[in-house]
Amino acid sequence: MDTELLAPLDLAFWHLESAAHPMHLGALAVFEPAPSPEGEPGPDAEAVLALLGSRAAAVPRLRMRVRDVLLPVGGAAWFADPDFDVRRHVRRVRLTGAEAREENGGFTAGATRLAGELMERPLERGLPPWQMYLIDGVRGGPFAVLVKLHHALADGMRAVAIGSGIFDEIAAAGRPPDRRARPVPPRSWLPGPLALRRIEDLGRAFGVGASMVRASRLDPRGAPALTARSSGTRRLATADLDLDALRRIRRAAGGTVNDILLAVVAGALRRWMHERGDPPPGQDPRALVPVSRRRPGRAAAGGNLLSGYLLDLPVRDPDPWRRLGAVRAAMDRNKAAGPLRGAGAVAVLADQLPSLAHRFGAPLAGGAARMLFDVLVTSVPLPRSALSLGGCPLRAVYPMAPLARGQALAVALATYGGRVRVGLVADGEALPDLERLARCADEEVARLLALLPPAAALSPRPVERP
């Protein structure tokens, strides 16, 4: 039977979970109907459901579940599930009434609402930790697929590699072999290359830990909604931003599109707080911005390979251009230091802890997350080519990040089809007006565009850095 030990960071995510705080990430993919040449509606729901099941079952990683092991003490491993049945994981849920129809965005709004309810439910830990839901309405109309993967199974890039197996283009091309982690050689304390590398890793982890202590905020004074006590409920909202508009802003302001998006998130939070009547926060909310440690061009090996940056989102500054300048300056500093240093590299620290520490220390670590950051903002890379399922074109993909204990909001962004799709996951009681925040993101892009000089699309404009 194939087995593979959970890496330390994967084990941390596994033990961070509780019934009220599920640790799965996800994506909501919306598909257009594809009529047949005869004019009949495209594949019916049962055919799509069967297609989803067959393609998911063909991904080896999705046939594995987690079990405890004797060694290392406190550890766990992936085992091929001898009783795997894809029907336990792939299910159909129907929308009815106005939500089932496409008029005025009814279907997407209904699918988003339903996905929020489904994201509340933890994955069954005795089974391979993933689920897919087919969400459909009227025959011949649009449909959606909600994918849920436990964070121990994959980070954002690996989740994309796994989830892409359901698409026609990936399935037709053949999947790359599912790469298992290579056996880890025994550690040596002799002064050889492996031991020296180990000493270097421990030194780096010590530096990250010290940075975390310095960066921790014992008295958070951010937005009240972002620091509210967790209820365990989930609410989803989506936004669609014009990629061409974001590029025009980047040409004028410099930096990267990701810098622009982070500034848009800051501006949207400010606008949203003002509309709610909330007083300005005592300090800017802090974002954790995950950074992949995977090398470009390398196969997406299993497990999590993450680091991160911490970024104070300048919501207290009323000027959009100064906000953008502040974000650029902060991200430039983060990049100059590198993703393996600083308090945001908490995942690097987790990689150096023994299995027993994760098993018993996860509840404490999960509760401490709110002292380090207020909101998660992550970008998820998607294939650039057009994708389909059963001949039905993919219209949009909205990624969804997990909420750590004590966190009320996570923002995930993905680019597809000339649009940046924003998936917002929130604690349902802390942020019942999440749709308003989603609308504020689009309004913030419009505001930045309105402030562009006439020739901004042709010549860069320097940004004053505070």
Coordinates of C-alpha atoms in Angstrom, one line a residue:
M1 CA 0.0 0.0 0.0
D2 CA 1.4 3.4 -0.9
T3 CA 2.1 5.6 2.1
E4 CA 3.6 9.1 2.5
L5 CA 4.3 11.0 5.7
L6 CA 2.6 14.3 6.1
A7 CA 5.2 17.1 5.9
P8 CA 5.4 19.3 9.1
L9 CA 3.4 22.1 7.5
D10 CA 0.7 19.7 6.2
L11 CA 0.5 18.2 9.7
A12 CA 0.1 21.7 11.2
F13 CA -2.9 22.4 8.9
W14 CA -4.4 18.9 9.8
H15 CA -4.3 19.6 13.5
L16 CA -5.3 23.3 13.3
E17 CA -8.8 22.2 12.2
S18 CA -11.8 21.9 14.6
A19 CA -15.5 21.4 13.9
A20 CA -16.1 25.1 14.2
H21 CA -13.0 26.0 12.1
P22 CA -12.6 23.8 9.1
M23 CA -9.3 24.1 7.3
H24 CA -10.2 23.5 3.7
L25 CA -9.7 25.7 0.7
G26 CA -11.9 25.7 -2.3
A27 CA -13.0 27.2 -5.6
L28 CA -16.4 27.8 -7.2
A29 CA -16.2 27.2 -11.0
V30 CA -19.2 28.5 -13.1
F31 CA -19.8 27.0 -16.6
E32 CA -21.8 28.1 -19.6
P33 CA -24.3 25.7 -21.1
A34 CA -23.1 24.1 -24.4
P35 CA -25.9 23.3 -26.8
S36 CA -25.4 20.3 -29.1
P37 CA -25.3 20.7 -32.9
E38 CA -28.9 19.7 -33.1
G39 CA -29.9 22.6 -30.8
E40 CA -30.7 20.4 -27.8
P41 CA -29.3 21.4 -24.4
G42 CA -25.8 20.2 -23.5
P43 CA -25.1 17.3 -21.1
D44 CA -27.6 16.9 -18.4
A45 CA -26.7 17.0 -14.7
E46 CA -26.3 13.3 -14.2
A47 CA -23.9 13.1 -17.1
V48 CA -21.8 15.9 -15.7
L49 CA -21.9 14.3 -12.3
A50 CA -20.7 11.0 -13.7
L51 CA -17.9 12.9 -15.6
L52 CA -16.8 14.6 -12.5
G53 CA -16.7 11.4 -10.6
S54 CA -14.7 9.5 -13.2
R55 CA -12.1 12.3 -13.6
A56 CA -11.7 12.9 -9.9
A57 CA -11.3 9.2 -9.2
A58 CA -8.4 9.1 -11.8
V59 CA -6.3 11.5 -9.6
P60 CA -4.2 9.3 -7.3
R61 CA -3.9 12.0 -4.6
L62 CA -7.7 12.1 -4.2
R63 CA -7.8 8.4 -3.3
M64 CA -5.6 8.9 -0.2
R65 CA -6.6 9.5 3.4
V66 CA -4.8 10.4 6.6
R67 CA -4.0 8.0 9.4
D68 CA -1.9 8.3 12.5
V69 CA 1.5 6.5 12.6
L70 CA 3.7 5.3 15.5
L71 CA 6.8 6.9 14.2
P72 CA 7.5 9.7 14.2
V73 CA 5.7 10.2 17.5
G74 CA 2.7 12.4 16.9
G75 CA 3.0 12.0 13.1
A76 CA 0.5 11.0 10.4
A77 CA 0.7 9.7 6.9
W78 CA -1.2 9.4 3.7
F79 CA -2.5 5.9 2.9
A80 CA -4.3 4.8 -0.2
D81 CA -7.9 4.2 0.9
P82 CA -8.8 0.5 0.1
D83 CA -12.5 1.4 0.4
F84 CA -12.4 4.5 -1.8
D85 CA -15.8 5.3 -3.3
V86 CA -16.0 8.4 -5.4
R87 CA -19.7 8.6 -4.8
R88 CA -19.0 9.7 -1.2
H89 CA -17.2 12.8 -2.5
V90 CA -19.1 13.9 -5.6
R91 CA -22.6 15.1 -5.1
R92 CA -25.3 17.1 -6.7
V93 CA -27.2 20.1 -5.2
R94 CA -30.0 21.8 -7.1
L95 CA -31.1 25.4 -7.0
T96 CA -34.8 26.2 -7.3
G97 CA -36.9 29.3 -7.9
A98 CA -35.4 32.5 -9.1
E99 CA -31.9 31.4 -8.1
A100 CA -32.0 28.7 -10.7
R101 CA -32.3 31.1 -13.5
E102 CA -29.6 33.3 -15.0
E103 CA -31.6 36.5 -15.2
N104 CA -29.9 39.4 -13.3
G105 CA -27.1 37.1 -12.1
G106 CA -29.5 35.0 -10.2
F107 CA -27.7 31.7 -10.8
T108 CA -24.2 32.9 -9.8
A109 CA -25.6 34.6 -6.7
G110 CA -27.6 31.5 -5.7
A111 CA -24.6 29.2 -6.3
T112 CA -22.4 31.6 -4.2
R113 CA -24.9 31.6 -1.3
L114 CA -25.2 27.8 -1.4
A115 CA -21.4 27.4 -1.6
G116 CA -21.1 29.4 1.6
E117 CA -23.3 26.9 3.4
L118 CA -21.4 24.0 2.0
M119 CA -18.0 25.5 2.9
E120 CA -19.2 25.6 6.6
R121 CA -19.2 21.8 6.8
P122 CA -15.9 20.2 7.8
L123 CA -14.6 17.4 5.6
E124 CA -15.0 13.9 7.1
R125 CA -11.5 13.0 8.5
G126 CA -11.9 9.3 8.0
L127 CA -12.1 9.7 4.2
P128 CA -9.9 11.3 1.6
P129 CA -10.3 14.9 2.6
W130 CA -12.0 16.5 -0.4
Q131 CA -15.5 17.0 -1.9
M132 CA -17.0 18.3 -5.1
Y133 CA -20.5 19.5 -5.5
L134 CA -22.3 20.0 -8.8
I135 CA -24.7 22.9 -8.4
D136 CA -27.3 23.3 -11.1
G137 CA -30.7 24.8 -11.8
V138 CA -32.8 24.6 -15.0
R139 CA -31.9 22.1 -17.7
G140 CA -29.8 23.8 -20.4
G141 CA -28.8 26.6 -18.0
P142 CA -25.4 27.4 -16.4
F143 CA -24.1 25.2 -13.7
A144 CA -21.3 25.4 -11.1
V145 CA -18.8 23.0 -9.5
L146 CA -17.7 23.7 -5.9
V147 CA -14.3 22.0 -5.1
K148 CA -13.3 21.6 -1.4
L149 CA -9.7 20.4 -0.6
H150 CA -8.3 20.1 2.9
H151 CA -5.3 22.5 3.3
A152 CA -3.2 19.5 4.4
L153 CA -3.7 18.0 1.0
A154 CA -2.5 21.0 -1.0
D155 CA -1.6 24.6 -1.1
G156 CA -3.1 27.0 -3.7
M157 CA -0.8 25.9 -6.6
R158 CA -1.1 22.2 -5.9
A159 CA -4.9 22.6 -5.5
V160 CA -5.0 24.1 -9.0
A161 CA -3.0 21.1 -10.3
I162 CA -5.3 18.6 -8.7
G163 CA -8.5 20.4 -9.5
S164 CA -7.5 20.9 -13.2
G165 CA -7.9 17.2 -13.7
I166 CA -11.6 17.6 -14.1
F167 CA -11.3 19.8 -17.2
D168 CA -11.6 18.4 -20.7
E169 CA -8.4 19.9 -21.9
I170 CA -6.3 18.5 -19.0
A171 CA -8.0 15.1 -19.1
A172 CA -7.5 14.8 -22.9
A173 CA -3.8 15.7 -22.6
G174 CA -3.1 13.1 -20.0
R175 CA -2.2 13.9 -16.4
P176 CA 1.4 14.0 -15.2
P177 CA 2.3 11.2 -12.8
D178 CA 1.3 11.8 -9.2
R179 CA 4.6 12.5 -7.6
R180 CA 5.2 11.0 -4.1
A181 CA 7.5 12.6 -1.7
R182 CA 10.9 11.0 -1.8
P183 CA 12.0 9.2 1.4
V184 CA 13.9 11.6 3.7
P185 CA 17.4 10.4 4.4
P186 CA 18.3 10.0 8.1
R187 CA 19.6 13.1 9.7
S188 CA 23.3 13.3 10.5
W189 CA 24.9 15.6 13.1
L190 CA 28.3 15.2 11.5
P191 CA 29.5 18.3 9.8
G192 CA 28.4 17.2 6.3
P193 CA 26.3 19.2 3.8
L194 CA 23.0 17.8 5.1
A195 CA 23.9 18.7 8.7
L196 CA 25.1 22.2 7.7
R197 CA 21.8 22.7 5.8
R198 CA 19.9 21.6 8.8
I199 CA 21.7 24.0 11.1
E200 CA 21.0 26.8 8.5
D201 CA 17.3 25.9 8.5
L202 CA 17.2 26.0 12.3
G203 CA 18.9 29.4 12.3
R204 CA 16.4 30.7 9.8
A205 CA 13.5 29.4 11.9
F206 CA 14.9 31.1 15.0
G207 CA 15.0 34.4 13.1
V208 CA 11.4 34.0 11.9
G209 CA 10.3 33.2 15.5
A210 CA 12.0 36.3 16.8
S211 CA 10.4 38.4 14.1
M212 CA 7.0 37.0 15.0
V213 CA 7.4 37.9 18.6
R214 CA 8.3 41.5 17.6
A215 CA 5.5 41.7 15.1
S216 CA 2.7 40.3 17.4
R217 CA 0.1 42.8 18.5
L218 CA -1.3 41.9 21.9
D219 CA -3.9 44.7 21.7
P220 CA -5.4 44.5 18.2
R221 CA -7.1 47.9 17.3
G222 CA -8.1 47.1 13.7
A223 CA -11.6 47.2 12.2
P224 CA -14.0 45.8 14.8
A225 CA -15.6 43.4 12.2
L226 CA -12.2 42.0 11.3
T227 CA -11.3 41.3 15.0
A228 CA -14.7 39.9 16.0
R229 CA -15.0 36.6 17.8
S230 CA -15.3 33.7 15.4
S231 CA -18.7 32.0 15.1
G232 CA -17.8 29.1 12.8
T233 CA -20.3 30.3 10.2
R234 CA -19.3 31.0 6.6
R235 CA -20.5 33.6 4.0
L236 CA -19.2 33.9 0.5
A237 CA -19.2 36.8 -1.9
T238 CA -17.6 37.4 -5.3
A239 CA -16.3 40.3 -7.4
D240 CA -15.1 40.6 -11.0
L241 CA -12.4 43.1 -11.7
D242 CA -11.4 44.2 -15.2
L243 CA -7.8 43.0 -15.8
D244 CA -7.2 45.6 -18.5
A245 CA -8.2 48.4 -16.1
L246 CA -5.8 47.1 -13.5
R247 CA -3.0 47.0 -16.1
R248 CA -3.7 50.6 -17.1
I249 CA -3.4 51.6 -13.4
R250 CA -0.1 49.6 -13.2
R251 CA 1.3 51.4 -16.2
A252 CA 0.6 54.7 -14.6
A253 CA 1.7 53.8 -11.1
G254 CA 4.4 51.2 -11.6
G255 CA 4.9 48.1 -9.5
T256 CA 3.0 44.9 -10.2
V257 CA -0.6 44.0 -10.8
N258 CA -0.5 42.2 -7.4
D259 CA 0.5 45.5 -5.8
I260 CA -2.5 47.2 -7.5
L261 CA -4.8 44.4 -6.2
L262 CA -3.5 44.8 -2.6
A263 CA -4.1 48.5 -2.8
V264 CA -7.6 47.8 -4.2
V265 CA -8.3 45.5 -1.2
A266 CA -7.1 48.3 1.2
G267 CA -9.3 50.9 -0.6
A268 CA -12.3 48.6 -0.6
L269 CA -11.9 47.9 3.2
R270 CA -11.8 51.7 3.8
R271 CA -14.9 52.4 1.6
W272 CA -16.7 49.5 3.3
M273 CA -16.0 50.7 6.8
H274 CA -17.2 54.2 5.9
E275 CA -20.4 52.9 4.5
R276 CA -21.0 50.8 7.6
G277 CA -20.5 53.8 9.8
D278 CA -17.5 52.2 11.5
P279 CA -15.0 54.6 13.1
P280 CA -11.5 54.7 11.6
P281 CA -9.5 51.8 13.1
G282 CA -6.8 52.7 15.6
Q283 CA -4.2 51.0 13.4
D284 CA -4.2 49.7 9.8
P285 CA -5.3 46.1 9.5
R286 CA -2.5 43.7 8.7
A287 CA -2.7 41.2 5.8
L288 CA -0.8 37.9 5.5
V289 CA 0.1 37.5 1.8
P290 CA 1.1 33.9 1.1
V291 CA 4.1 33.3 -1.1
S292 CA 4.7 30.0 -2.9
R293 CA 8.1 28.4 -2.4
R294 CA 7.7 26.2 -5.5
R295 CA 10.3 26.7 -8.2
P296 CA 8.9 27.8 -11.6
G297 CA 8.7 25.0 -14.1
R298 CA 8.9 22.3 -11.5
A299 CA 6.2 19.7 -11.1
A300 CA 3.7 20.5 -8.4
A301 CA 4.8 18.0 -5.7
G302 CA 2.3 17.1 -3.0
G303 CA 1.8 19.0 0.2
N304 CA 2.3 22.7 1.1
L305 CA 5.4 24.7 0.1
L306 CA 4.5 28.2 1.5
S307 CA 5.9 31.3 3.1
G308 CA 4.4 34.7 3.4
Y309 CA 4.8 38.5 3.8
L310 CA 3.1 40.7 6.3
L311 CA 1.6 43.9 4.9
D312 CA -0.2 46.8 6.8
L313 CA -3.1 47.7 4.5
P314 CA -3.2 51.5 4.6
V315 CA -7.0 51.9 5.1
R316 CA -6.6 55.0 7.2
D317 CA -5.1 57.1 4.4
P318 CA -7.9 58.8 2.4
D319 CA -5.8 59.2 -0.8
P320 CA -5.9 56.3 -3.2
W321 CA -2.6 57.1 -4.8
R322 CA -0.8 57.4 -1.4
R323 CA -2.3 54.0 -0.5
L324 CA -0.9 52.5 -3.6
G325 CA 2.5 54.0 -3.0
A326 CA 2.5 52.7 0.6
V327 CA 1.6 49.2 -0.6
R328 CA 4.3 49.3 -3.3
A329 CA 7.0 50.5 -0.8
A330 CA 6.0 47.8 1.8
M331 CA 6.0 45.0 -0.8
D332 CA 9.4 46.2 -2.2
R333 CA 10.8 45.9 1.3
N334 CA 9.3 42.4 1.7
K335 CA 10.7 41.2 -1.6
A336 CA 14.1 42.6 -0.8
A337 CA 14.2 40.7 2.4
G338 CA 12.9 37.5 0.7
P339 CA 10.1 35.1 1.6
L340 CA 12.1 33.1 4.1
R341 CA 12.6 35.9 6.6
G342 CA 10.3 38.0 8.7
A343 CA 7.2 37.3 10.7
G344 CA 5.2 36.4 7.6
A345 CA 7.3 33.3 7.1
V346 CA 5.4 31.5 9.8
A347 CA 5.1 28.5 7.5
V348 CA 8.9 28.2 7.4
L349 CA 8.9 28.0 11.2
A350 CA 6.2 25.3 11.2
D351 CA 8.4 23.2 8.8
Q352 CA 11.1 23.0 11.5
L353 CA 8.9 21.8 14.4
P354 CA 8.5 18.1 15.3
S355 CA 5.3 16.2 14.8
L356 CA 4.4 16.1 18.5
A357 CA 4.6 19.9 18.7
H358 CA 2.0 20.2 15.9
R359 CA -0.3 17.7 17.5
F360 CA -0.4 19.4 20.9
G361 CA 0.5 23.0 20.0
A362 CA -1.9 23.5 17.0
P363 CA -4.8 24.9 19.2
L364 CA -2.5 27.4 20.8
A365 CA -0.9 28.4 17.5
G366 CA -4.3 28.7 15.8
G367 CA -5.5 31.1 18.5
A368 CA -2.4 33.2 18.2
A369 CA -3.0 33.9 14.5
R370 CA -5.1 37.0 15.2
M371 CA -2.2 38.6 17.1
L372 CA -0.1 38.4 13.9
F373 CA -2.5 39.4 11.1
D374 CA -6.2 40.4 10.5
V375 CA -6.9 39.3 7.0
L376 CA -5.5 36.8 4.5
V377 CA -5.0 38.1 0.9
T378 CA -3.8 35.5 -1.6
S379 CA -3.4 35.2 -5.3
V380 CA -4.0 31.8 -7.0
P381 CA -2.5 31.1 -10.4
L382 CA -4.8 29.5 -13.0
P383 CA -4.1 28.1 -16.5
R384 CA -4.2 30.8 -19.1
S385 CA -5.9 28.6 -21.8
A386 CA -9.7 28.3 -22.2
L387 CA -11.1 25.4 -20.2
S388 CA -14.3 23.4 -20.3
L389 CA -16.2 20.5 -18.7
G390 CA -18.2 18.1 -20.8
G391 CA -18.0 20.7 -23.6
C392 CA -19.4 23.5 -21.5
P393 CA -17.0 26.5 -21.4
L394 CA -15.7 27.7 -18.1
R395 CA -17.0 31.2 -17.4
A396 CA -15.3 32.1 -14.1
V397 CA -13.4 30.6 -11.2
Y398 CA -13.7 32.2 -7.7
P399 CA -11.0 30.8 -5.4
M400 CA -11.7 30.5 -1.6
A401 CA -9.1 30.6 1.1
P402 CA -9.6 29.0 4.6
L403 CA -10.2 31.1 7.7
A404 CA -7.9 30.6 10.6
R405 CA -9.2 30.6 14.1
G406 CA -9.9 34.2 15.2
Q407 CA -10.0 35.4 11.6
A408 CA -13.1 37.0 10.1
L409 CA -12.1 37.5 6.4
A410 CA -10.0 35.9 3.7
V411 CA -9.6 37.3 0.2
A412 CA -8.5 35.1 -2.7
L413 CA -7.9 36.4 -6.3
A414 CA -7.4 34.5 -9.6
T415 CA -7.1 35.7 -13.2
Y416 CA -9.1 34.0 -15.9
G417 CA -10.6 35.2 -19.2
G418 CA -9.4 38.8 -18.9
R419 CA -11.0 39.2 -15.5
V420 CA -9.6 39.0 -11.9
R421 CA -12.1 36.9 -10.0
V422 CA -12.3 37.7 -6.3
G423 CA -13.5 35.2 -3.8
L424 CA -14.3 36.5 -0.3
V425 CA -14.8 34.1 2.6
A426 CA -16.0 35.6 5.9
D427 CA -17.4 34.6 9.2
G428 CA -21.1 34.9 8.6
E429 CA -21.9 36.7 11.9
A430 CA -18.9 39.1 11.8
L431 CA -19.5 40.2 8.2
P432 CA -23.1 39.7 7.3
D433 CA -22.8 42.5 4.6
L434 CA -20.0 40.8 2.7
E435 CA -21.6 41.5 -0.6
R436 CA -21.2 45.2 0.1
L437 CA -17.4 44.7 0.5
A438 CA -17.3 42.9 -2.8
R439 CA -19.0 45.8 -4.5
C440 CA -16.5 48.2 -2.9
A441 CA -13.7 46.4 -4.6
D442 CA -15.1 47.2 -8.0
E443 CA -15.8 50.8 -7.0
E444 CA -12.2 51.2 -5.8
V445 CA -10.9 50.1 -9.3
A446 CA -13.3 52.7 -10.9
R447 CA -12.0 55.4 -8.5
L448 CA -8.3 54.7 -9.4
L449 CA -9.2 54.8 -13.1
A450 CA -11.0 58.1 -12.6
L451 CA -7.8 59.6 -11.1
L452 CA -5.6 58.5 -14.0
P453 CA -4.1 61.3 -16.0
P454 CA -5.2 61.4 -19.7
A455 CA -2.0 59.8 -21.0
A456 CA -1.7 57.3 -18.2
A457 CA -2.2 54.3 -20.5
L458 CA 0.9 55.4 -22.5
S459 CA 3.4 56.8 -20.0
P460 CA 4.2 55.6 -16.5
R461 CA 3.5 58.0 -13.7
P462 CA 5.8 57.9 -10.6
V463 CA 4.1 57.3 -7.3
E464 CA 5.1 59.3 -4.3
R465 CA 6.2 56.9 -1.5
P466 CA 5.5 58.0 2.0

